[in-house]
Coordinates of N, CA and C in Angstrom, one line a residue:
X1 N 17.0 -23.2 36.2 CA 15.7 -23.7 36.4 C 14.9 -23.7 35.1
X2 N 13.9 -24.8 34.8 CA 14.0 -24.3 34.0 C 11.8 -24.5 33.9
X3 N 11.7 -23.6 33.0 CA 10.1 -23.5 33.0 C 9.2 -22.9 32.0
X4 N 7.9 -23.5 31.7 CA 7.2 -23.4 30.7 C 6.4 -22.1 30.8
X5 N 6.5 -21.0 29.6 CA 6.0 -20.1 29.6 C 4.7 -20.1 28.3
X6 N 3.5 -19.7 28.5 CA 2.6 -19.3 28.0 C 2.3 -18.0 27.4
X7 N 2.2 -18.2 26.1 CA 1.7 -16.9 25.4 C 1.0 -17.1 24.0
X8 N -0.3 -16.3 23.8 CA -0.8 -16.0 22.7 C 0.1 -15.3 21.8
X9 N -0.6 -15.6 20.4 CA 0.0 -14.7 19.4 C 1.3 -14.6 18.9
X10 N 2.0 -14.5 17.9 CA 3.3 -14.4 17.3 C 4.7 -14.6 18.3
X11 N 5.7 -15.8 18.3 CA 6.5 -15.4 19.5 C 7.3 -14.7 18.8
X12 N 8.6 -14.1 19.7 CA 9.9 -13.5 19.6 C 10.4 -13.4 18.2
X13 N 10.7 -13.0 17.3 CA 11.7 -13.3 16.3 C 13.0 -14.1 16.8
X14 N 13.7 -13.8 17.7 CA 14.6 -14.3 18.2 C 14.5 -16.0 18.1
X15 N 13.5 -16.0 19.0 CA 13.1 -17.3 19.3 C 12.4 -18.1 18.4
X16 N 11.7 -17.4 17.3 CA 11.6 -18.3 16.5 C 12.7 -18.4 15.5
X17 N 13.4 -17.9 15.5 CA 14.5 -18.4 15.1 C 15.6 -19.4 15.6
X18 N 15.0 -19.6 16.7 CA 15.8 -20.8 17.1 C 15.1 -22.0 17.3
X19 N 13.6 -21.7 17.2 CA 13.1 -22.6 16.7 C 13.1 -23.4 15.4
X20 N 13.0 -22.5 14.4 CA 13.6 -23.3 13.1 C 15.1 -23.7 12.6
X21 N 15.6 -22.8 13.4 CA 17.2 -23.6 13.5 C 17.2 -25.3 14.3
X22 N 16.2 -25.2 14.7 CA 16.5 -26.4 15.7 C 15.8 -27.4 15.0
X23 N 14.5 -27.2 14.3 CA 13.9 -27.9 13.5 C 14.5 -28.4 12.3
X24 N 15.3 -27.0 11.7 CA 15.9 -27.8 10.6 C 17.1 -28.4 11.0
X25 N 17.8 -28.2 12.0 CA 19.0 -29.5 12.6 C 18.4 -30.5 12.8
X26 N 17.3 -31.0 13.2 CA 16.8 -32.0 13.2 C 16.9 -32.7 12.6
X27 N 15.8 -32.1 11.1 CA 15.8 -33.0 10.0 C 16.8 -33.1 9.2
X28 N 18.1 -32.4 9.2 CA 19.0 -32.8 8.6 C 20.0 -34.0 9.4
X29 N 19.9 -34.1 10.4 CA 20.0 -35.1 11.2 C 19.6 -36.6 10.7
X30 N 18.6 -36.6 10.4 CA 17.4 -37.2 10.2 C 17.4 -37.7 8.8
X31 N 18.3 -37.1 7.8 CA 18.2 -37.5 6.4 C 16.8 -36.7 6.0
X32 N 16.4 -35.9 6.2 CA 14.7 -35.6 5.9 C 15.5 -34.4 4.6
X33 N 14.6 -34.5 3.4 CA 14.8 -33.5 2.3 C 14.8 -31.9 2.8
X34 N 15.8 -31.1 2.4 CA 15.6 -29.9 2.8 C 14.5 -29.0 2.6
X35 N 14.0 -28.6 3.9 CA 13.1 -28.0 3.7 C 13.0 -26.5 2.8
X36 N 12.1 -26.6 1.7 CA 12.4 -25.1 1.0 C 10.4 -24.8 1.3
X37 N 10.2 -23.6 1.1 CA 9.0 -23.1 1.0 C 9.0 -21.8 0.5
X38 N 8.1 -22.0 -0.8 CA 8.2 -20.7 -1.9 C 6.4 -20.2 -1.8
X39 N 6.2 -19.4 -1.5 CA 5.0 -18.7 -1.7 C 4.6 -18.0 -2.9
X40 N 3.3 -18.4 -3.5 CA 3.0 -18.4 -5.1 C 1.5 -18.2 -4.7
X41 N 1.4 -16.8 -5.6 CA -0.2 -15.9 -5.5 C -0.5 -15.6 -6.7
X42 N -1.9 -15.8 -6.9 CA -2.6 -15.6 -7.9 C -3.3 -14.5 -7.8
X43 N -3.2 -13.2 -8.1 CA -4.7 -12.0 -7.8 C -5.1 -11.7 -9.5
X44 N -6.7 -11.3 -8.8 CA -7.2 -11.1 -10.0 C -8.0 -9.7 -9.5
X45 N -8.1 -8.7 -10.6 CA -8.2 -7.5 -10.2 C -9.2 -6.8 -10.8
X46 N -10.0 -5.9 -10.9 CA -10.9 -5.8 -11.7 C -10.8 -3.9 -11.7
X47 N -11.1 -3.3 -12.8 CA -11.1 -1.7 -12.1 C -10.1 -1.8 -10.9
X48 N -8.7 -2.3 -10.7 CA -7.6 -1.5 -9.7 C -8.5 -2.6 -8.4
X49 N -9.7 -3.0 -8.7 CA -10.0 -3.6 -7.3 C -10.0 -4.9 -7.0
X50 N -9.6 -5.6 -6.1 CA -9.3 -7.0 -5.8 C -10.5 -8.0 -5.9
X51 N -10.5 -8.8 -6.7 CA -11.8 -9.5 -6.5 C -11.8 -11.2 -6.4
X52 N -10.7 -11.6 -6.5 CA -10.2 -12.5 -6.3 C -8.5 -12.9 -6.0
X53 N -8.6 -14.5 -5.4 CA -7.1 -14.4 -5.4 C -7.1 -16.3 -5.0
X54 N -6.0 -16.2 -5.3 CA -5.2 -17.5 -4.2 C -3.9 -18.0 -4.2
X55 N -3.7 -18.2 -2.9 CA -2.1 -18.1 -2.4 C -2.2 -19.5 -2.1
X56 N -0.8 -19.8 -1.9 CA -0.4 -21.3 -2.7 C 0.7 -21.6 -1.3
X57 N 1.3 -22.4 -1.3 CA 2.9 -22.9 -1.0 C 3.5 -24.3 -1.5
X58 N 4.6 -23.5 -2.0 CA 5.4 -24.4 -2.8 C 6.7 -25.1 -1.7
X59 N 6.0 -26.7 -1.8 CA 6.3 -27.2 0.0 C 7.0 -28.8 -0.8
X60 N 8.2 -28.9 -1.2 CA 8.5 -30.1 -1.6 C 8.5 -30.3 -3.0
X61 N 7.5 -31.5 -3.4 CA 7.2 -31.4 -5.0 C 5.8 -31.1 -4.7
X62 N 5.4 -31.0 -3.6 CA 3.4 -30.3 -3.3 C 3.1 -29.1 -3.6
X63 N 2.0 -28.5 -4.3 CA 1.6 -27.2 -4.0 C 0.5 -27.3 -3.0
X64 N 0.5 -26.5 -1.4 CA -0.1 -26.5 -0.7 C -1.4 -25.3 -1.2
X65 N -3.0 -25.3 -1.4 CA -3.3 -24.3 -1.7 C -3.9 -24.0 -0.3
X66 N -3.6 -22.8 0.0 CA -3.6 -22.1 1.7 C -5.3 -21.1 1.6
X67 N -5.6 -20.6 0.1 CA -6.8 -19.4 0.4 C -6.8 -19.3 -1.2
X68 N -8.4 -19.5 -0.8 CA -9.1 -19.6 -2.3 C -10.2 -18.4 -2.3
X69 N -10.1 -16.8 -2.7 CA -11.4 -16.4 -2.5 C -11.8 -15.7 -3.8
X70 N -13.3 -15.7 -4.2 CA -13.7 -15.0 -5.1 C -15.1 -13.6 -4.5
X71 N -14.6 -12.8 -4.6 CA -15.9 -11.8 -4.3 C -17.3 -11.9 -4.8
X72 N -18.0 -11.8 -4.1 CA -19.8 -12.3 -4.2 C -20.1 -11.8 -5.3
X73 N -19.4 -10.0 -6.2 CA -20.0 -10.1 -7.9 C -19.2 -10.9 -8.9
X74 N -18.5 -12.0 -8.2 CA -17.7 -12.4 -9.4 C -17.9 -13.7 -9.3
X75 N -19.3 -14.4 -7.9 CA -19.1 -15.6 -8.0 C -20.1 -16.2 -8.9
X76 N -19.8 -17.5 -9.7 CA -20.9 -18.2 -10.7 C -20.1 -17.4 -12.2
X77 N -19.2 -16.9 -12.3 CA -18.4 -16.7 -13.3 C -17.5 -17.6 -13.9
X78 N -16.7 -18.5 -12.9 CA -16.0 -19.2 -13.7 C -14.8 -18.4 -13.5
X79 N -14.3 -17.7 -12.2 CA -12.5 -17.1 -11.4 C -11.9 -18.2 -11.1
X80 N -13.3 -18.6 -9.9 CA -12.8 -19.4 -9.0 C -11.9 -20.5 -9.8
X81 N -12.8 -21.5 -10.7 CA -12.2 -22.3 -11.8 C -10.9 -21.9 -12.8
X82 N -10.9 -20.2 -13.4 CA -9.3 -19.9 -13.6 C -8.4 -19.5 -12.7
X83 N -8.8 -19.5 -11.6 CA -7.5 -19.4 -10.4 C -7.3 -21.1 -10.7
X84 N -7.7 -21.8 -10.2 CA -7.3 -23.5 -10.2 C -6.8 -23.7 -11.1
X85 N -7.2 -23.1 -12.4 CA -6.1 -23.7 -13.8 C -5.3 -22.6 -13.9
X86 N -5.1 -21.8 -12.9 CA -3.5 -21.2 -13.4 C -2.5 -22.0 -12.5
X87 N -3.3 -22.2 -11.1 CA -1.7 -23.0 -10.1 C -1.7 -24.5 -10.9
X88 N -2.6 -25.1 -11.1 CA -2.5 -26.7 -11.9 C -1.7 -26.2 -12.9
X89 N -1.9 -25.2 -14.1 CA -0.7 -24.8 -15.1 C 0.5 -25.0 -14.6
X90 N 0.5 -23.9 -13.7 CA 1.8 -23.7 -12.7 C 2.7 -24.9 -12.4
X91 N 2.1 -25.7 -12.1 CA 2.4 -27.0 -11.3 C 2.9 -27.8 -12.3
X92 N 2.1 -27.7 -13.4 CA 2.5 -29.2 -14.4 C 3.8 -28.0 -14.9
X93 N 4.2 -27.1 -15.2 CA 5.6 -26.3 -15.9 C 6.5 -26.9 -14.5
X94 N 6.3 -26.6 -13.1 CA 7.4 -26.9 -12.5 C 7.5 -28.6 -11.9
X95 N 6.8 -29.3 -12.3 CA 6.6 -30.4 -12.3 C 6.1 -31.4 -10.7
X96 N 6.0 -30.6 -10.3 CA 5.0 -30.3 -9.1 C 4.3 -31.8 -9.3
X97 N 4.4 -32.8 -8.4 CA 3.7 -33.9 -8.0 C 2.2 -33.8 -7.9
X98 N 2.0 -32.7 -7.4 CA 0.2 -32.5 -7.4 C 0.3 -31.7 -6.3
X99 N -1.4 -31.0 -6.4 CA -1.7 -30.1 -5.4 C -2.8 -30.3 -4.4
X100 N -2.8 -29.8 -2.8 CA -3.7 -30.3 -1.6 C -3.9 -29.3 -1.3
X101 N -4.9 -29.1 -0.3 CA -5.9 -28.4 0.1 C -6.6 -28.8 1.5
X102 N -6.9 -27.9 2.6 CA -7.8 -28.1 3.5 C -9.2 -27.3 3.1
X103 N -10.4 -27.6 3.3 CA -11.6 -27.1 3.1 C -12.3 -27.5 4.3
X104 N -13.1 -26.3 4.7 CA -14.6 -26.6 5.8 C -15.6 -27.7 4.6
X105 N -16.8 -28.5 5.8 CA -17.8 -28.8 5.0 C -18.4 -27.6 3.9
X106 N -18.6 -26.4 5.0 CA -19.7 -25.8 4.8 C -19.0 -24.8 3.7
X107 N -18.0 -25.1 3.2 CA -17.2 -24.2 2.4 C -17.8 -24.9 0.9
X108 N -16.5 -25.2 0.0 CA -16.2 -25.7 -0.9 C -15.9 -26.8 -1.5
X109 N -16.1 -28.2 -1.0 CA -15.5 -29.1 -1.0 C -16.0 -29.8 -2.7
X110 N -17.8 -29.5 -2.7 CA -18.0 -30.1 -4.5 C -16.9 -29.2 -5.3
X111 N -16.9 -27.9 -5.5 CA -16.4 -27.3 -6.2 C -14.7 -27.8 -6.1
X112 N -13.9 -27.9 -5.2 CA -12.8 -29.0 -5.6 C -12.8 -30.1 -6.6
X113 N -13.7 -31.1 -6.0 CA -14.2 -32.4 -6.5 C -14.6 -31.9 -7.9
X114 N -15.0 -30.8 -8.3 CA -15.4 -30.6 -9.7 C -14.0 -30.3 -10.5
X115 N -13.3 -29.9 -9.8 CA -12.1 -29.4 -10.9 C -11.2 -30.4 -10.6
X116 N -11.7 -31.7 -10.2 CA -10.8 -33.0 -10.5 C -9.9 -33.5 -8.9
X117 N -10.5 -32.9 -7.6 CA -10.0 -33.0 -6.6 C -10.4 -34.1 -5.5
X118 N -9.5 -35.1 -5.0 CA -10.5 -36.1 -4.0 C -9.8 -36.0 -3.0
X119 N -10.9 -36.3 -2.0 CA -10.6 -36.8 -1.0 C -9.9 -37.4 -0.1
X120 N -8.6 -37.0 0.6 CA -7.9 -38.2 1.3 C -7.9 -38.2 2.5
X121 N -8.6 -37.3 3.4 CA -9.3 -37.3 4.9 C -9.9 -36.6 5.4
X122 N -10.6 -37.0 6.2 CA -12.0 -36.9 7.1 C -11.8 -35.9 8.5
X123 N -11.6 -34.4 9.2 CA -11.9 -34.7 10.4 C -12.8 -34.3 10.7
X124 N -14.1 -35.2 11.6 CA -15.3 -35.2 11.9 C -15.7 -34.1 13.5
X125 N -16.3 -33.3 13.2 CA -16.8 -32.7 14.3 C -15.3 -31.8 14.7
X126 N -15.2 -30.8 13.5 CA -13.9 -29.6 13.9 C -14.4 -28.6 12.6
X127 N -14.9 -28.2 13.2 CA -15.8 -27.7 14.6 C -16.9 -28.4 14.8
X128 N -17.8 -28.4 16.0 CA -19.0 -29.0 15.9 C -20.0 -29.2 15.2
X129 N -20.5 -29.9 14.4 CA -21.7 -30.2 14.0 C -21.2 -30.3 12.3
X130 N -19.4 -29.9 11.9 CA -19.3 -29.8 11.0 C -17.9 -30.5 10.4
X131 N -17.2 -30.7 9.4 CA -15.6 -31.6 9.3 C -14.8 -30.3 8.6
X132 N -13.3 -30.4 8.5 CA -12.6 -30.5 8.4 C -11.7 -31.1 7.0
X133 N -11.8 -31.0 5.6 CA -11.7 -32.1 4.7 C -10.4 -31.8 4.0
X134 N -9.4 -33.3 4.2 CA -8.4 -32.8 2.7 C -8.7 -33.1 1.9
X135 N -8.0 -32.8 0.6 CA -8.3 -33.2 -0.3 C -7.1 -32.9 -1.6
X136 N -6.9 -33.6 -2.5 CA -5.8 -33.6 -3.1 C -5.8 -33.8 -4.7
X137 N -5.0 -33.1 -5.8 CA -5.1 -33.9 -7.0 C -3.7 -34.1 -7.6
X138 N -3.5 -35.6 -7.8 CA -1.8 -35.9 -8.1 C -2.3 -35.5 -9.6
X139 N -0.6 -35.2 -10.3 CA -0.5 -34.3 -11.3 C 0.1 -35.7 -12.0
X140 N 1.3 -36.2 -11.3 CA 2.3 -36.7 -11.8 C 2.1 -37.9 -11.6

């Protein structure tokens, strides 16, 4: 018999592993490029203590940037902007097509746009009253 089970939070190891076995039979099925995914972090440390950082994924010829944060005494310094020119360094050495990003409105979106980042979609009202933004800069 067979039936749909419900659950929050992280499944099985097991089972996700046969979830991505099945996904990647798929797309090799499929002709689809093999999937690789390298995870690539940036921290910045100050006195032993963390005050910035951003984690990345290396998804194709894309760098996904997943988490951008700078600590409240280090913001208006100019991290935030050398975290971005170490993964864009990063990127033009491995020749990395360009790098994307999701952002809240209420986040960061000028500050992308300032370090050379646009726009390639809108979602409106996620969450209420606020969007959702990608945003991208090709390298290559």
């Amino acid at each position: 018999m067979t039936e749909i089970r419900f659950s929050e939070g992280p499944i099985q190891e097991s089972d996700q592993d046969i979830l991505s076995n099945g996904l990647e039979l798929h797309g090799k099925q499929n002709n689809a490029p093999e999937y690789k995914k390298t995870r690539l972090n940036w921290m910045v440390y100050r006195d032993e203590q963390l005050v910035g950082a951003l984690t990345a994924d290396l998804l194709w010829d894309w760098i996904y940037i997943s988490e951008l944060w700078v600590d409240d005494s280090c913001r208006g310094t100019g991290l935030g902007k050398q975290l971005m020119a170490k993964v864009e360094e990063y990127a033009r050495e491995q020749g990395v097509t360009g790098l994307w990003l999701w952002t809240q409105s209420w986040q960061a979106p000028k500050f992308y746009q300032s370090v050379g980042f646009e726009e390639f979609t809108r979602f409106e009202g996620f969450p209420k009253g606020h969007s959702r933004i990608g945003l991208r800069k090709t390298l290559a």
